[in-house]
Amino acid sequence: MHKNCFSLRPFLRGVGDLGAVCKPIREFRNSAALKYAAAAAAPKTRPGKVPPKMVKLRKQFQADNDLPIFLKGGSMDNILYRLTWVLCFLGIGGDVWLWLGYIIA
């Protein structure tokens, strides 16, 4: 059994070799594709330098304007917030309508 592999031995007594289960995990962890994906996802700026967009967002979301965090994103956040409430109430109303239909009928 390998050090960095999960163990199914108590559950699979007599089933066979567990090396076949762990082999794909080891191969994926050491694959060149994984290393390439990690390098591609790395930030393009120098380490320690904050991108200007992040500075702008930080100022916007940390401003002391007595708004809750879920509304600091602007008008689209406000629309999504209200739409969420409307859909919740419609869902609850539909559920009550359904159950009353079953109870009364």
PDB file of C-alpha atoms in Angstrom:
ATOM      1  CA  MET A   1       0.000   0.000   0.000  1.00  0.00           C
ATOM      2  CA  HIS A   2       1.322   3.452  -0.855  1.00  0.00           C
ATOM      3  CA  LYS A   3       1.720   6.252   1.614  1.00  0.00           C
ATOM      4  CA  ASN A   4      -0.461   8.881  -0.113  1.00  0.00           C
ATOM      5  CA  CYS A   5      -3.332   6.623  -1.125  1.00  0.00           C
ATOM      6  CA  PHE A   6      -6.648   6.032   0.573  1.00  0.00           C
ATOM      7  CA  SER A   7      -7.212   2.615   2.048  1.00  0.00           C
ATOM      8  CA  LEU A   8     -10.178   0.452   1.130  1.00  0.00           C
ATOM      9  CA  ARG A   9      -8.665  -2.726   2.505  1.00  0.00           C
ATOM     10  CA  PRO A  10     -11.161  -3.136   5.400  1.00  0.00           C
ATOM     11  CA  PHE A  11     -14.062  -2.859   2.957  1.00  0.00           C
ATOM     12  CA  LEU A  12     -12.668  -4.970   0.134  1.00  0.00           C
ATOM     13  CA  ARG A  13     -11.353  -8.098   1.839  1.00  0.00           C
ATOM     14  CA  GLY A  14     -10.566 -10.714  -0.750  1.00  0.00           C
ATOM     15  CA  VAL A  15     -11.541  -8.548  -3.734  1.00  0.00           C
ATOM     16  CA  GLY A  16      -8.080  -8.220  -5.198  1.00  0.00           C
ATOM     17  CA  ASP A  17      -5.107  -5.927  -5.381  1.00  0.00           C
ATOM     18  CA  LEU A  18      -5.799  -2.332  -4.419  1.00  0.00           C
ATOM     19  CA  GLY A  19      -2.811  -1.095  -6.385  1.00  0.00           C
ATOM     20  CA  ALA A  20      -5.088  -0.812  -9.398  1.00  0.00           C
ATOM     21  CA  VAL A  21      -7.333   1.587  -7.468  1.00  0.00           C
ATOM     22  CA  CYS A  22      -4.468   3.819  -6.354  1.00  0.00           C
ATOM     23  CA  LYS A  23      -2.515   3.861  -9.603  1.00  0.00           C
ATOM     24  CA  PRO A  24      -4.664   6.455 -11.461  1.00  0.00           C
ATOM     25  CA  ILE A  25      -4.453   8.782  -8.477  1.00  0.00           C
ATOM     26  CA  ARG A  26      -0.670   8.559  -8.378  1.00  0.00           C
ATOM     27  CA  GLU A  27      -0.407   9.037 -12.133  1.00  0.00           C
ATOM     28  CA  PHE A  28      -2.642  12.110 -12.110  1.00  0.00           C
ATOM     29  CA  ARG A  29      -0.762  13.688  -9.215  1.00  0.00           C
ATOM     30  CA  ASN A  30       2.549  13.394 -11.027  1.00  0.00           C
ATOM     31  CA  SER A  31       1.319  14.107 -14.550  1.00  0.00           C
ATOM     32  CA  ALA A  32       2.805  16.790 -16.742  1.00  0.00           C
ATOM     33  CA  ALA A  33      -0.709  18.018 -17.565  1.00  0.00           C
ATOM     34  CA  LEU A  34      -1.316  18.874 -13.920  1.00  0.00           C
ATOM     35  CA  LYS A  35       1.955  20.808 -13.714  1.00  0.00           C
ATOM     36  CA  TYR A  36       1.116  22.626 -16.961  1.00  0.00           C
ATOM     37  CA  ALA A  37      -2.359  23.554 -15.679  1.00  0.00           C
ATOM     38  CA  ALA A  38      -0.882  24.893 -12.441  1.00  0.00           C
ATOM     39  CA  ALA A  39       1.632  27.006 -14.364  1.00  0.00           C
ATOM     40  CA  ALA A  40      -1.089  28.362 -16.674  1.00  0.00           C
ATOM     41  CA  ALA A  41      -3.288  29.321 -13.719  1.00  0.00           C
ATOM     42  CA  ALA A  42      -0.474  31.233 -12.031  1.00  0.00           C
ATOM     43  CA  PRO A  43      -0.942  35.015 -11.925  1.00  0.00           C
ATOM     44  CA  LYS A  44       0.786  36.998 -14.660  1.00  0.00           C
ATOM     45  CA  THR A  45       1.861  39.786 -12.306  1.00  0.00           C
ATOM     46  CA  ARG A  46       4.909  39.890 -10.122  1.00  0.00           C
ATOM     47  CA  PRO A  47       4.568  38.271  -6.711  1.00  0.00           C
ATOM     48  CA  GLY A  48       3.487  40.824  -4.125  1.00  0.00           C
ATOM     49  CA  LYS A  49       2.015  43.241  -6.672  1.00  0.00           C
ATOM     50  CA  VAL A  50      -1.778  43.626  -6.496  1.00  0.00           C
ATOM     51  CA  PRO A  51      -3.524  44.107  -9.857  1.00  0.00           C
ATOM     52  CA  PRO A  52      -5.341  47.454 -10.298  1.00  0.00           C
ATOM     53  CA  LYS A  53      -8.714  45.741 -10.688  1.00  0.00           C
ATOM     54  CA  MET A  54      -8.262  44.066  -7.302  1.00  0.00           C
ATOM     55  CA  VAL A  55      -7.363  47.406  -5.699  1.00  0.00           C
ATOM     56  CA  LYS A  56     -10.546  48.945  -7.127  1.00  0.00           C
ATOM     57  CA  LEU A  57     -12.704  46.053  -5.891  1.00  0.00           C
ATOM     58  CA  ARG A  58     -11.082  46.165  -2.460  1.00  0.00           C
ATOM     59  CA  LYS A  59     -11.871  49.888  -2.117  1.00  0.00           C
ATOM     60  CA  GLN A  60     -15.436  49.306  -3.305  1.00  0.00           C
ATOM     61  CA  PHE A  61     -16.193  46.428  -0.944  1.00  0.00           C
ATOM     62  CA  GLN A  62     -14.377  47.838   2.103  1.00  0.00           C
ATOM     63  CA  ALA A  63     -15.927  51.303   1.884  1.00  0.00           C
ATOM     64  CA  ASP A  64     -17.783  52.391   5.009  1.00  0.00           C
ATOM     65  CA  ASN A  65     -21.158  53.208   3.443  1.00  0.00           C
ATOM     66  CA  ASP A  66     -23.509  51.223   5.727  1.00  0.00           C
ATOM     67  CA  LEU A  67     -24.445  48.769   2.967  1.00  0.00           C
ATOM     68  CA  PRO A  68     -24.393  45.020   3.563  1.00  0.00           C
ATOM     69  CA  ILE A  69     -21.660  43.188   1.663  1.00  0.00           C
ATOM     70  CA  PHE A  70     -24.123  41.479  -0.660  1.00  0.00           C
ATOM     71  CA  LEU A  71     -25.310  44.868  -1.998  1.00  0.00           C
ATOM     72  CA  LYS A  72     -21.928  46.580  -2.413  1.00  0.00           C
ATOM     73  CA  GLY A  73     -21.484  45.212  -5.930  1.00  0.00           C
ATOM     74  CA  GLY A  74     -23.818  47.812  -7.416  1.00  0.00           C
ATOM     75  CA  SER A  75     -27.176  47.724  -9.164  1.00  0.00           C
ATOM     76  CA  MET A  76     -26.788  44.152 -10.461  1.00  0.00           C
ATOM     77  CA  ASP A  77     -26.285  42.888  -6.905  1.00  0.00           C
ATOM     78  CA  ASN A  78     -29.408  44.760  -5.849  1.00  0.00           C
ATOM     79  CA  ILE A  79     -31.435  43.229  -8.701  1.00  0.00           C
ATOM     80  CA  LEU A  80     -30.189  39.713  -7.916  1.00  0.00           C
ATOM     81  CA  TYR A  81     -30.896  40.211  -4.200  1.00  0.00           C
ATOM     82  CA  ARG A  82     -34.494  41.285  -4.839  1.00  0.00           C
ATOM     83  CA  LEU A  83     -35.016  38.576  -7.466  1.00  0.00           C
ATOM     84  CA  THR A  84     -33.851  35.977  -4.948  1.00  0.00           C
ATOM     85  CA  TRP A  85     -36.388  37.204  -2.406  1.00  0.00           C
ATOM     86  CA  VAL A  86     -39.193  37.209  -4.986  1.00  0.00           C
ATOM     87  CA  LEU A  87     -38.370  33.666  -6.116  1.00  0.00           C
ATOM     88  CA  CYS A  88     -38.214  32.469  -2.493  1.00  0.00           C
ATOM     89  CA  PHE A  89     -41.643  33.918  -1.730  1.00  0.00           C
ATOM     90  CA  LEU A  90     -43.074  32.507  -4.955  1.00  0.00           C
ATOM     91  CA  GLY A  91     -41.708  29.093  -4.053  1.00  0.00           C
ATOM     92  CA  ILE A  92     -43.106  29.230  -0.534  1.00  0.00           C
ATOM     93  CA  GLY A  93     -46.446  30.480  -1.860  1.00  0.00           C
ATOM     94  CA  GLY A  94     -46.569  27.677  -4.419  1.00  0.00           C
ATOM     95  CA  ASP A  95     -45.785  25.147  -1.734  1.00  0.00           C
ATOM     96  CA  VAL A  96     -48.561  26.495   0.515  1.00  0.00           C
ATOM     97  CA  TRP A  97     -50.949  26.478  -2.469  1.00  0.00           C
ATOM     98  CA  LEU A  98     -50.054  22.858  -3.225  1.00  0.00           C
ATOM     99  CA  TRP A  99     -50.484  21.662   0.369  1.00  0.00           C
ATOM    100  CA  LEU A 100     -53.749  23.571   0.833  1.00  0.00           C
ATOM    101  CA  GLY A 101     -54.992  21.951  -2.367  1.00  0.00           C
ATOM    102  CA  TYR A 102     -54.230  18.526  -0.897  1.00  0.00           C
ATOM    103  CA  ILE A 103     -55.715  19.376   2.498  1.00  0.00           C
ATOM    104  CA  ILE A 104     -58.939  20.964   1.217  1.00  0.00           C
ATOM    105  CA  ALA A 105     -59.567  18.439  -1.556  1.00  0.00           C
TER     106      ALA A 105
END
